[in-house]
XYZ file of C-alpha atoms in Angstrom:
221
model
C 5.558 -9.689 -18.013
C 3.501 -6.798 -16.070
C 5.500 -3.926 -17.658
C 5.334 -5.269 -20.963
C 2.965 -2.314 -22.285
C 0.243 -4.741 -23.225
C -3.423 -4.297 -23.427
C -4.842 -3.686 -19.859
C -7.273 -5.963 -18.795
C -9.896 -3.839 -16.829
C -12.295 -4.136 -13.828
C -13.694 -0.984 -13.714
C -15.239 1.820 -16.265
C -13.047 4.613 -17.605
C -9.275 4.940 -17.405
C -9.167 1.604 -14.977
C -7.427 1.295 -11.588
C -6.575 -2.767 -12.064
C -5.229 -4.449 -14.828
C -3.876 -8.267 -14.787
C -2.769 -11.209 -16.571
C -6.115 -12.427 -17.963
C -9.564 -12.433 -16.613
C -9.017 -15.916 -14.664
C -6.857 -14.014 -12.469
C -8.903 -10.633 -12.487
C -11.980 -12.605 -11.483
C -10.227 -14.437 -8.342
C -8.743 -11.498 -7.076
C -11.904 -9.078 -7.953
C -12.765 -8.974 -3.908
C -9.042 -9.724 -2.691
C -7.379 -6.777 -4.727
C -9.633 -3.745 -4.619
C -8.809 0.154 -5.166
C -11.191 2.936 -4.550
C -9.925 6.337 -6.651
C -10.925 9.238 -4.715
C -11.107 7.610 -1.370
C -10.083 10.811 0.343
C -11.172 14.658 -0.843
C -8.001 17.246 -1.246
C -9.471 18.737 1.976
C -8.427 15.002 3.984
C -5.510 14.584 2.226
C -4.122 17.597 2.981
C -5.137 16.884 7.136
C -3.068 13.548 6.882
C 0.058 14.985 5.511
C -0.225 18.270 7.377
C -0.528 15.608 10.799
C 2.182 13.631 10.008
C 4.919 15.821 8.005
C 6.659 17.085 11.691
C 6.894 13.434 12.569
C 7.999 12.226 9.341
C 10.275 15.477 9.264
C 12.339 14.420 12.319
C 13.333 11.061 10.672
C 16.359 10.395 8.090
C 15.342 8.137 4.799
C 17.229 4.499 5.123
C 18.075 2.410 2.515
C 17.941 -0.907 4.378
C 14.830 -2.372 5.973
C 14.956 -5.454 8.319
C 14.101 -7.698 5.271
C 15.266 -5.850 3.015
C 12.420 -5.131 1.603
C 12.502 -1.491 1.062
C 14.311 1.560 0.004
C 14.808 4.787 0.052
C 12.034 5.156 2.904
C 11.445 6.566 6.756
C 8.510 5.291 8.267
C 6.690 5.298 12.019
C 3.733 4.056 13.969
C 1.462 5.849 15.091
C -1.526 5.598 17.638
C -2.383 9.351 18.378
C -4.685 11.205 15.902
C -6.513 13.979 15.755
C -10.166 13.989 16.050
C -10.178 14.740 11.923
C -7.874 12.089 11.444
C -9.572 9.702 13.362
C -12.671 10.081 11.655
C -10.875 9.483 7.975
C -9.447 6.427 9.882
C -12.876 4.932 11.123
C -13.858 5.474 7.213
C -10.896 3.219 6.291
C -12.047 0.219 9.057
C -15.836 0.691 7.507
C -14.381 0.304 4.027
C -11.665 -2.609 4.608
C -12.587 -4.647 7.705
C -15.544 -6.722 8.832
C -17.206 -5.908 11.399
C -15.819 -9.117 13.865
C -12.262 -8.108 12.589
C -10.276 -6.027 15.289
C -7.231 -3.978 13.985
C -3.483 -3.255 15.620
C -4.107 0.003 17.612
C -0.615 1.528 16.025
C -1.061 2.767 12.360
C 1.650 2.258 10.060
C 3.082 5.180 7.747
C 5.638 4.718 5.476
C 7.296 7.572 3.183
C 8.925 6.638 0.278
C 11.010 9.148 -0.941
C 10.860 9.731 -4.787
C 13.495 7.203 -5.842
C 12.390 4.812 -2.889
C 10.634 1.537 -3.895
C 9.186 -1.430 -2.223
C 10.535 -5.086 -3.423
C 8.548 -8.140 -3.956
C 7.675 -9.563 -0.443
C 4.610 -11.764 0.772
C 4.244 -10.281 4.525
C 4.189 -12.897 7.299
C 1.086 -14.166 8.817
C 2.508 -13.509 12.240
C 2.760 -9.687 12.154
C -0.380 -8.939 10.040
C -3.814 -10.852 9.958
C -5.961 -11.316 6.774
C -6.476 -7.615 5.440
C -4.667 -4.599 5.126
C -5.560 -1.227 3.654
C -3.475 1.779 2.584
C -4.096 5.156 2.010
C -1.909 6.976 -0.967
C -0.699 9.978 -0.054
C 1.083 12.641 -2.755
C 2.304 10.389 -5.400
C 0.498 8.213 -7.493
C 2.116 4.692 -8.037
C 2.150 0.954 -9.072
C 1.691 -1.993 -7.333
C 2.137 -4.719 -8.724
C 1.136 -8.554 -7.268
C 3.104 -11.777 -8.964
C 1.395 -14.917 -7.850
C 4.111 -16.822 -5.794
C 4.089 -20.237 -7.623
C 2.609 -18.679 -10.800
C 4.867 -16.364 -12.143
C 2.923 -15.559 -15.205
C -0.443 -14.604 -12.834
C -0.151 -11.190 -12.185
C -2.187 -7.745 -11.242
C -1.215 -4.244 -11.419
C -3.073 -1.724 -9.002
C -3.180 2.332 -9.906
C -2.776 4.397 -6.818
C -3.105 7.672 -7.195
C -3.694 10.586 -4.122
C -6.202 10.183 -2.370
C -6.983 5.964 -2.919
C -7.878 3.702 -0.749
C -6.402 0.145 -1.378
C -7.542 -3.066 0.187
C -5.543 -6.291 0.119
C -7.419 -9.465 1.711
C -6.939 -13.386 1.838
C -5.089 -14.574 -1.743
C -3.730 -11.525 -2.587
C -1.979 -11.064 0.521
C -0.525 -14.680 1.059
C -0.157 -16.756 -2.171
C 0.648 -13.113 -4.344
C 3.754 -11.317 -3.095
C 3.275 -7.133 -3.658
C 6.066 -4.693 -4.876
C 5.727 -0.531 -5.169
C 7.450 0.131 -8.760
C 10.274 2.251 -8.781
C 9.923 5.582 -10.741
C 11.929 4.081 -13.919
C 9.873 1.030 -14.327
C 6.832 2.931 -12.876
C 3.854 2.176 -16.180
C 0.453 1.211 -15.901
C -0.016 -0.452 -19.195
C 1.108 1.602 -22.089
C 0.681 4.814 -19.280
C 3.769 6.229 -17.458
C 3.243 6.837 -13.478
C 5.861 9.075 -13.009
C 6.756 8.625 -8.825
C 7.203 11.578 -6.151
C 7.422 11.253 -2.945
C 4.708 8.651 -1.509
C 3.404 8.615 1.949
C 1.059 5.597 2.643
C -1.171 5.121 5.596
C -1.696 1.517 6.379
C -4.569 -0.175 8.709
C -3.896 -3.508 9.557
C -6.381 -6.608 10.586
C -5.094 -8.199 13.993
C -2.716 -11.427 13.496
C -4.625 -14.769 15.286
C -3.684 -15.008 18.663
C -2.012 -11.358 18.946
C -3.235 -8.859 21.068
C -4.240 -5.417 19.650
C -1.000 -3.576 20.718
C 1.112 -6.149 19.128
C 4.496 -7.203 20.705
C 6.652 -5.211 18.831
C 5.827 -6.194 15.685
C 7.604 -5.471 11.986
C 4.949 -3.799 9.668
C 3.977 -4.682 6.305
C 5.963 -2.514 3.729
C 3.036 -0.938 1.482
């Protein structure tokens, strides 16, 4: 399985941000799956958690989620940015999204606390559309994607500070996605040892949903 400690298939040069099962499944999810290290300088990193530590501040970690997803976490939506913010933001939607693709207005941020984790889930088509992408904030991490009839197909994404991942099409719907706790938390033969993670999520619109979204439960990465 994923955390066996064997040989990490690669797509990229150096240390490697995506490993897998074999290079069938690296190959179909090579444009579904994508991580970019060093998405975000210390400088913008450091404007995203200085924006949203009073908000996350005033919230109490839970350790049951509506589908019981996740735990250990506090998380909120927000729509109101400021002007640096926004501008690492429109970066994310020039990165992720296609240009015809409109995004929910509210961003989601969830904090994990350092013990928190995220559980195997495939998120429903009705509260996300075809993409999402999440900023890493603090922590570095695993995720790892099991394909949902395939048990045996598998990919492992590195997220350290300051990444940018993208999930699209396959990956999101026929691969269900898990954050690693801290004591299974390897990449490869490599131990990811897990703080306290804040991710920023952008999120394509759902068909037939308006951009403000009725209310609608967020993914969990």
């Amino acid at each position: 399985m994923a955390g066996s400690g064997r040989l990490a298939l690669r797509t990229l040069p150096g240390p490697g941000w995506v490993r897998g099962s074999g290079p069938a499944v690296l190959s179909r999810l090579r444009d579904a799956a994508v991580v970019r290290p060093g998405f975000l300088s210390a400088a913008e990193e450091e404007t995203l958690s200085r924006e949203l530590e009073p908000e996350l501040r005033r919230r109490r970690y839970e350790y049951d989620h509506w589908d019981a997803a996740i735990h250990g976490f506090r998380e909120t939506e927000k729509s109101r940015w400021s002007e640096a913010s926004r501008a690492i933001l429109q970066r994310v939607q020039a990165a992720a999204f296609g240009p015809g693709q409109t995004l929910l207005s509210p961003v989601h941020v969830l904090d994990l606390e350092p013990r928190g984790y995220i559980k195997p889930h495939v998120d429903s088509v009705k509260f996300c559309g075809a993409a999402i992408a999440g900023l890493s904030l603090l922590s570095p991490s695993v995720m790892r994607l099991v394909h949902t009839q395939e048990p045996g197909e598998w990919l492992e994404l590195l997220l350290e500070p300051g990444s940018l991942y993208i999930l699209r099409g396959s990956a999101r719907y026929d691969f269900s996605h898990e954050i690693l706790r801290d004591e299974e938390s390897f990449f490869g033969e490599r131990r990811v040892p897990r703080g306290r993670r804040i991710s920023v999520i952008c999120r394509s619109l759902p068909e037939g949903m308006g951009p403000g979204g009725p209310g609608q439960p967020p993914p969990a990465c």
